[in-house]
Every structure is written in structure tokens, then in C-alpha cells.
Amino acid sequence: MRIWHQSFTVLDDVPHYRDALARHLQAVARPGTTVELHGMAPGTYPSAYPGTHIRHLYLTNLHKEQFVRAALTAEEQGYDAFFIATIPDTGFEEIRTLVDIPVVAFGNASVAYAATLGSRIGIVNFIAELEPQLRRNMATYGFDRLVGPIVQVEREFTDVMAAYADPGPLLEAFRTAARKAIAQGAEVIVPGEGPLNVFLADQGVSRVDDVPVIDSLGTGLALAEVRAEAWRRTGLHPARTGLYFSRPDAALIKAAREFYFGPGAGAGTEASSGAGHDV
């Protein structure tokens, strides 16, 4: 089984995160599953930190195109599932109308799984500006009654990268934020952005006091494997009706993409999603 993992980060710009991500996904994948890591194209951001962009709606939507191209490429190249590995679930609604291979998204999958462990879910992340997008997504999925507090860790992306050398301060900051969510009624904690999730998994954090902390990326990968198996056996995919699910004719997709993005843009290309790393 081959899973395409798509990050919102230029992975080779953050080797500590990339390598920890590879270790973690290799550890949690089923035997026989190959996960290929893909990041954004080199040069996408003015720095190694995508948070300067994804806290702004227009820039987020502009970068969504890389996720679309990646998904089209994944289907063309015979991948068994496409995993959107970022908590704002960038392109999730659009992509699942364009490909038949299973499409799984970090935020959707992690909250759905967390709901099997408790009835009030807290999200702990470090980009405060994402909260309105997360709330809107959860309402779209019908999960708005499940998600309670969204609490920010008092740290930045650079602190997460530095924590691989000195984990103590970030671990304490996460526990402080998680306890705020717990005090507001959270019965399960979903770690937010991928770098924080991978760091916590790398440190073996699965609870804060008496409350479980789920592995969001591991959960998304597990769902991608389940969906891929069902798709292989039965062809299971979403409804193909209405604005949010119907799949346009391939010729329409190709013509529209080439109009906006130029000749040859009718489908994705490997180069558009950055280098792949097998795990």
C-alpha cells in the first residue's frame, strides 16, 4: 500500500521535523505500507515557517493549488490514498471531488477519532490565527458540538524546532496549555499543527493528567490505510452528487486548469510538491 503524505511545510527546510516525521510514520504504519513524504515546493515561503502565510486566508487559498496538483499526481501515479497532513485540512473539500483515491485530512480524521474517546474535544496548537478556520471546518463536518476549547501553546514554530535538542520547555508549555483546555471541559486533547504533534509523539506523550492526547498524524495515517483497503476491495468513495461532491468531467478539469495555470497544468507533476521521501 502506498500513501502520499502532503505537508504544508517545505520539508527540506526543516530537517529536524522531516526526520522526526519519517521516524514516526514509519513506526506507526502497517507492515507493507509505504508512506511517501511530500512538502511544498522549495521557495514557497520567504522563511522556513509556513505560519506567516497560513494565518492569512488569501495566501492559504493560493497555496491550496499545490495540494490539488499533488492529489492529481498521486492518483495518476497509482497511490492508494492521499493524506492532507495539516490541521486546516487545506483543499480537502475540493480534492475529494477531483480524485477517486481516498482523501484523508488531519483535522477531520483526528477529531472524528477523538470523539470515540470523549464527548468534548480540546485542540492545542500554536497558531492562534487558525482558530476561526478550525471552527468553520468543524461546523462544516458537523463536529462543532464536539470541539470545545482551542488553546494555544505559548511557543512559536522555531521553538518547536529547537525543542528536539532541549525538549523540557516545550513539554511544559504544552502541558500548561492542555490543562487550560481540560479546565474548560476537554476530555480528549488533539495536538494541532504537525510539528507539535510529531514532537509530542517523539517524546512519548499520550496523556496529560487523566486526559488522553491522541496522535493526530498517526490517526490520519491509520484512517488512510483503512480507507485504501476499503477502496481496493469495494471501490468505496464519497457521494458523487451536488456541489460539494460531484466530480467534474476530466476534460473540464483539464481545460480550466490550463486556462488558469498554463499548458500542461491539466494534471499534477511530481516537481510541484517538492521532493518525496519514502518511509
Tab-separated table of C-alpha atoms in Angstrom:
chain	number	residue	atom	x	y	z
A	1	MET	CA	0.000	0.000	0.000
A	2	ARG	CA	1.350	3.447	-0.965
A	3	ILE	CA	0.198	6.591	0.875
A	4	TRP	CA	1.025	10.113	-0.343
A	5	HIS	CA	1.626	12.362	2.674
A	6	GLN	CA	1.291	16.085	1.884
A	7	SER	CA	2.685	18.655	4.305
A	8	PHE	CA	2.128	22.424	4.316
A	9	THR	CA	5.854	22.786	5.090
A	10	VAL	CA	8.861	22.802	2.749
A	11	LEU	CA	10.191	19.684	4.429
A	12	ASP	CA	13.837	20.006	3.433
A	13	ASP	CA	13.895	23.459	5.071
A	14	VAL	CA	13.169	21.826	8.449
A	15	PRO	CA	15.270	18.648	8.575
A	16	HIS	CA	14.655	18.009	12.301
A	17	TYR	CA	10.914	17.910	11.678
A	18	ARG	CA	11.242	15.973	8.413
A	19	ASP	CA	13.386	13.279	10.015
A	20	ALA	CA	11.176	13.021	13.123
A	21	LEU	CA	8.115	12.802	10.875
A	22	ALA	CA	9.706	9.993	8.845
A	23	ARG	CA	10.611	8.073	12.015
A	24	HIS	CA	7.152	8.457	13.457
A	25	LEU	CA	5.148	7.491	10.399
A	26	GLN	CA	7.400	4.515	9.759
A	27	ALA	CA	6.816	3.388	13.354
A	28	VAL	CA	3.000	3.615	13.178
A	29	ALA	CA	2.416	2.415	9.592
A	30	ARG	CA	1.135	-1.096	8.984
A	31	PRO	CA	3.596	-3.683	7.699
A	32	GLY	CA	3.605	-3.361	3.929
A	33	THR	CA	2.561	0.318	3.922
A	34	THR	CA	4.891	2.815	2.264
A	35	VAL	CA	4.360	6.453	3.189
A	36	GLU	CA	5.980	8.967	0.860
A	37	LEU	CA	6.540	12.376	2.414
A	38	HIS	CA	5.906	15.425	0.246
A	39	GLY	CA	6.255	19.063	1.184
A	40	MET	CA	5.537	22.326	-0.507
A	41	ALA	CA	7.721	23.369	-3.442
A	42	PRO	CA	11.084	24.897	-2.479
A	43	GLY	CA	10.790	28.669	-2.259
A	44	THR	CA	7.062	28.664	-1.401
A	45	TYR	CA	7.668	30.759	1.736
A	46	PRO	CA	10.087	33.615	2.455
A	47	SER	CA	11.291	31.683	5.517
A	48	ALA	CA	11.183	28.091	6.778
A	49	TYR	CA	7.984	28.894	8.655
A	50	PRO	CA	4.665	28.462	6.784
A	51	GLY	CA	2.709	30.062	9.638
A	52	THR	CA	3.451	33.517	8.235
A	53	HIS	CA	1.260	32.526	5.289
A	54	ILE	CA	-1.376	30.118	6.595
A	55	ARG	CA	-2.694	32.664	9.087
A	56	HIS	CA	-3.954	34.676	6.070
A	57	LEU	CA	-6.943	33.406	4.086
A	58	TYR	CA	-5.877	34.561	0.618
A	59	LEU	CA	-2.371	33.102	0.925
A	60	THR	CA	-3.771	29.846	2.287
A	61	ASN	CA	-6.144	29.580	-0.646
A	62	LEU	CA	-3.371	30.416	-3.108
A	63	HIS	CA	-1.188	27.622	-1.730
A	64	LYS	CA	-4.113	25.202	-1.914
A	65	GLU	CA	-3.227	24.694	-5.580
A	66	GLN	CA	-0.110	22.743	-4.599
A	67	PHE	CA	-2.300	20.289	-2.682
A	68	VAL	CA	-4.604	19.899	-5.685
A	69	ARG	CA	-1.703	19.224	-8.053
A	70	ALA	CA	-0.240	16.767	-5.587
A	71	ALA	CA	-3.520	14.823	-5.308
A	72	LEU	CA	-3.916	14.621	-9.082
A	73	THR	CA	-0.346	13.372	-9.335
A	74	ALA	CA	-0.919	10.816	-6.580
A	75	GLU	CA	-3.897	9.343	-8.422
A	76	GLU	CA	-2.050	9.314	-11.744
A	77	GLN	CA	0.900	7.526	-10.162
A	78	GLY	CA	-1.178	4.807	-8.537
A	79	TYR	CA	-1.067	5.788	-4.881
A	80	ASP	CA	-3.671	4.123	-2.698
A	81	ALA	CA	-4.591	7.209	-0.653
A	82	PHE	CA	-3.801	10.906	-0.276
A	83	PHE	CA	-3.201	12.274	3.240
A	84	ILE	CA	-3.580	16.039	3.813
A	85	ALA	CA	-1.262	16.312	6.813
A	86	THR	CA	-2.098	19.785	8.101
A	87	ILE	CA	-4.780	20.666	10.643
A	88	PRO	CA	-6.602	23.288	8.498
A	89	ASP	CA	-7.306	20.410	6.045
A	90	THR	CA	-6.189	22.502	3.093
A	91	GLY	CA	-8.043	21.596	-0.098
A	92	PHE	CA	-9.917	18.688	1.475
A	93	GLU	CA	-13.343	19.555	0.085
A	94	GLU	CA	-12.069	20.357	-3.402
A	95	ILE	CA	-9.646	17.458	-3.714
A	96	ARG	CA	-12.139	14.749	-2.837
A	97	THR	CA	-14.265	15.934	-5.792
A	98	LEU	CA	-11.319	15.572	-8.195
A	99	VAL	CA	-9.886	12.125	-7.421
A	100	ASP	CA	-11.339	8.714	-6.631
A	101	ILE	CA	-8.490	7.524	-4.420
A	102	PRO	CA	-9.275	8.035	-0.713
A	103	VAL	CA	-8.540	11.521	0.629
A	104	VAL	CA	-7.978	11.815	4.378
A	105	ALA	CA	-7.406	15.100	6.243
A	106	PHE	CA	-5.580	15.670	9.541
A	107	GLY	CA	-8.205	17.793	11.328
A	108	ASN	CA	-11.212	15.815	10.155
A	109	ALA	CA	-9.672	12.440	10.990
A	110	SER	CA	-8.197	13.377	14.363
A	111	VAL	CA	-11.382	14.946	15.714
A	112	ALA	CA	-13.537	12.063	14.426
A	113	TYR	CA	-11.253	9.587	16.198
A	114	ALA	CA	-11.061	11.686	19.364
A	115	ALA	CA	-14.863	11.506	19.551
A	116	THR	CA	-14.558	7.758	20.200
A	117	LEU	CA	-12.684	8.596	23.423
A	118	GLY	CA	-14.702	11.507	24.789
A	119	SER	CA	-17.587	13.838	24.069
A	120	ARG	CA	-15.749	17.164	24.389
A	121	ILE	CA	-12.540	17.653	22.466
A	122	GLY	CA	-9.875	20.261	23.021
A	123	ILE	CA	-7.414	21.325	20.348
A	124	VAL	CA	-3.993	22.567	21.442
A	125	ASN	CA	-1.901	24.315	18.791
A	126	PHE	CA	0.459	27.261	18.382
A	127	ILE	CA	-1.011	29.370	15.545
A	128	ALA	CA	-3.787	31.360	17.204
A	129	GLU	CA	-4.974	32.813	13.894
A	130	LEU	CA	-6.075	29.364	12.737
A	131	GLU	CA	-8.909	29.133	15.265
A	132	PRO	CA	-11.626	30.680	13.029
A	133	GLN	CA	-10.677	28.323	10.187
A	134	LEU	CA	-10.725	25.314	12.502
A	135	ARG	CA	-14.121	26.331	13.917
A	136	ARG	CA	-15.521	26.784	10.413
A	137	ASN	CA	-14.160	23.397	9.300
A	138	MET	CA	-15.624	21.642	12.316
A	139	ALA	CA	-19.028	23.215	11.681
A	140	THR	CA	-18.859	22.051	8.055
A	141	TYR	CA	-18.091	18.495	9.180
A	142	GLY	CA	-20.860	18.582	11.804
A	143	PHE	CA	-18.241	18.374	14.576
A	144	ASP	CA	-18.857	21.822	16.074
A	145	ARG	CA	-20.695	20.343	19.067
A	146	LEU	CA	-17.735	18.071	19.751
A	147	VAL	CA	-14.954	20.655	19.679
A	148	GLY	CA	-14.757	22.808	22.787
A	149	PRO	CA	-11.699	24.825	23.787
A	150	ILE	CA	-8.952	25.671	21.292
A	151	VAL	CA	-5.914	26.716	23.302
A	152	GLN	CA	-2.555	27.985	22.095
A	153	VAL	CA	0.780	26.777	23.377
A	154	GLU	CA	2.813	29.857	24.318
A	155	ARG	CA	5.561	28.979	21.871
A	156	GLU	CA	6.393	29.557	18.203
A	157	PHE	CA	7.336	27.284	15.305
A	158	THR	CA	11.028	27.968	15.881
A	159	ASP	CA	10.641	26.833	19.499
A	160	VAL	CA	9.207	23.511	18.295
A	161	MET	CA	12.205	23.007	16.017
A	162	ALA	CA	14.623	23.878	18.829
A	163	ALA	CA	12.847	21.535	21.255
A	164	TYR	CA	14.358	18.458	19.625
A	165	ALA	CA	17.634	19.473	21.281
A	166	ASP	CA	16.025	20.693	24.538
A	167	PRO	CA	12.506	19.229	24.949
A	168	GLY	CA	11.748	20.341	28.513
A	169	PRO	CA	10.412	23.879	27.971
A	170	LEU	CA	8.077	22.903	25.133
A	171	LEU	CA	6.762	19.877	27.028
A	172	GLU	CA	5.922	22.100	29.986
A	173	ALA	CA	4.299	24.730	27.738
A	174	PHE	CA	2.171	22.041	26.088
A	175	ARG	CA	1.061	20.612	29.429
A	176	THR	CA	0.133	24.098	30.634
A	177	ALA	CA	-1.997	24.713	27.532
A	178	ALA	CA	-3.564	21.250	27.726
A	179	ARG	CA	-4.521	21.817	31.360
A	180	LYS	CA	-6.264	25.058	30.360
A	181	ALA	CA	-8.303	23.059	27.836
A	182	ILE	CA	-9.022	20.373	30.440
A	183	ALA	CA	-10.182	23.035	32.912
A	184	GLN	CA	-12.656	24.152	30.219
A	185	GLY	CA	-14.051	20.632	29.951
A	186	ALA	CA	-11.880	18.898	27.347
A	187	GLU	CA	-11.972	15.108	27.713
A	188	VAL	CA	-9.568	14.437	24.830
A	189	ILE	CA	-6.716	16.575	23.506
A	190	VAL	CA	-5.933	16.831	19.790
A	191	PRO	CA	-2.481	18.302	19.160
A	192	GLY	CA	-2.708	20.881	16.417
A	193	GLU	CA	-0.082	21.538	13.783
A	194	GLY	CA	2.041	18.640	12.543
A	195	PRO	CA	5.377	19.746	14.053
A	196	LEU	CA	3.848	19.878	17.542
A	197	ASN	CA	2.122	16.521	17.057
A	198	VAL	CA	5.323	14.810	15.886
A	199	PHE	CA	7.346	16.318	18.711
A	200	LEU	CA	4.878	15.020	21.308
A	201	ALA	CA	4.779	11.573	19.717
A	202	ASP	CA	8.575	11.538	19.631
A	203	GLN	CA	8.558	12.303	23.357
A	204	GLY	CA	6.010	9.574	24.103
A	205	VAL	CA	3.293	11.987	25.301
A	206	SER	CA	-0.090	10.244	25.241
A	207	ARG	CA	-1.782	11.770	28.321
A	208	VAL	CA	-1.864	14.926	30.377
A	209	ASP	CA	-3.012	14.018	33.871
A	210	ASP	CA	-6.093	11.819	33.305
A	211	VAL	CA	-6.875	13.019	29.768
A	212	PRO	CA	-5.704	11.249	26.583
A	213	VAL	CA	-3.647	13.069	23.961
A	214	ILE	CA	-4.158	11.473	20.582
A	215	ASP	CA	-1.567	11.116	17.850
A	216	SER	CA	-3.231	13.166	15.114
A	217	LEU	CA	-0.859	12.198	12.297
A	218	GLY	CA	-0.809	8.545	13.303
A	219	THR	CA	-4.615	8.588	13.389
A	220	GLY	CA	-4.810	10.167	9.927
A	221	LEU	CA	-2.414	7.594	8.514
A	222	ALA	CA	-4.383	4.729	10.073
A	223	LEU	CA	-7.611	6.046	8.533
A	224	ALA	CA	-5.874	6.411	5.160
A	225	GLU	CA	-4.866	2.744	5.378
A	226	VAL	CA	-8.411	1.651	6.281
A	227	ARG	CA	-9.926	3.764	3.517
A	228	ALA	CA	-7.388	2.490	0.981
A	229	GLU	CA	-8.191	-1.104	1.854
A	230	ALA	CA	-11.934	-0.494	1.511
A	231	TRP	CA	-11.406	1.318	-1.800
A	232	ARG	CA	-9.382	-1.585	-3.151
A	233	ARG	CA	-11.988	-4.162	-2.106
A	234	THR	CA	-15.232	-2.327	-2.831
A	235	GLY	CA	-14.451	0.932	-4.642
A	236	LEU	CA	-15.750	2.928	-1.658
A	237	HIS	CA	-15.593	6.698	-2.222
A	238	PRO	CA	-17.725	9.717	-1.307
A	239	ALA	CA	-21.041	10.552	-2.896
A	240	ARG	CA	-20.814	11.976	-6.404
A	241	THR	CA	-23.801	14.327	-6.141
A	242	GLY	CA	-24.208	18.055	-5.632
A	243	LEU	CA	-21.803	20.979	-5.441
A	244	TYR	CA	-19.583	19.555	-2.710
A	245	PHE	CA	-19.171	16.010	-4.006
A	246	SER	CA	-19.837	15.709	-7.742
A	247	ARG	CA	-16.738	15.089	-9.854
A	248	PRO	CA	-16.365	17.285	-12.963
A	249	ASP	CA	-15.632	15.646	-16.282
A	250	ALA	CA	-11.877	15.184	-16.733
A	251	ALA	CA	-11.887	17.363	-19.869
A	252	LEU	CA	-13.475	20.239	-17.917
A	253	ILE	CA	-10.867	19.969	-15.174
A	254	LYS	CA	-8.020	19.894	-17.683
A	255	ALA	CA	-9.315	22.870	-19.682
A	256	ALA	CA	-9.960	25.017	-16.606
A	257	ARG	CA	-6.583	24.268	-15.052
A	258	GLU	CA	-4.738	25.005	-18.275
A	259	PHE	CA	-6.630	28.296	-18.647
A	260	TYR	CA	-5.521	29.483	-15.220
A	261	PHE	CA	-2.123	27.831	-14.883
A	262	GLY	CA	-0.925	27.367	-18.464
A	263	PRO	CA	-0.320	24.435	-20.847
A	264	GLY	CA	0.490	21.172	-19.122
A	265	ALA	CA	-1.281	22.154	-15.905
A	266	GLY	CA	-4.212	19.845	-16.585
A	267	ALA	CA	-2.724	17.369	-14.135
A	268	GLY	CA	-0.122	17.489	-11.412
A	269	THR	CA	3.598	16.958	-11.675
A	270	GLU	CA	5.941	15.389	-9.156
A	271	ALA	CA	8.079	18.515	-9.029
A	272	SER	CA	5.172	20.674	-7.921
A	273	SER	CA	5.003	19.068	-4.476
A	274	GLY	CA	8.657	19.011	-3.550
A	275	ALA	CA	10.866	16.016	-3.068
A	276	GLY	CA	9.394	12.742	-1.887
A	277	HIS	CA	10.857	10.729	0.977
A	278	ASP	CA	9.819	7.118	1.461
A	279	VAL	CA	9.226	5.847	4.991
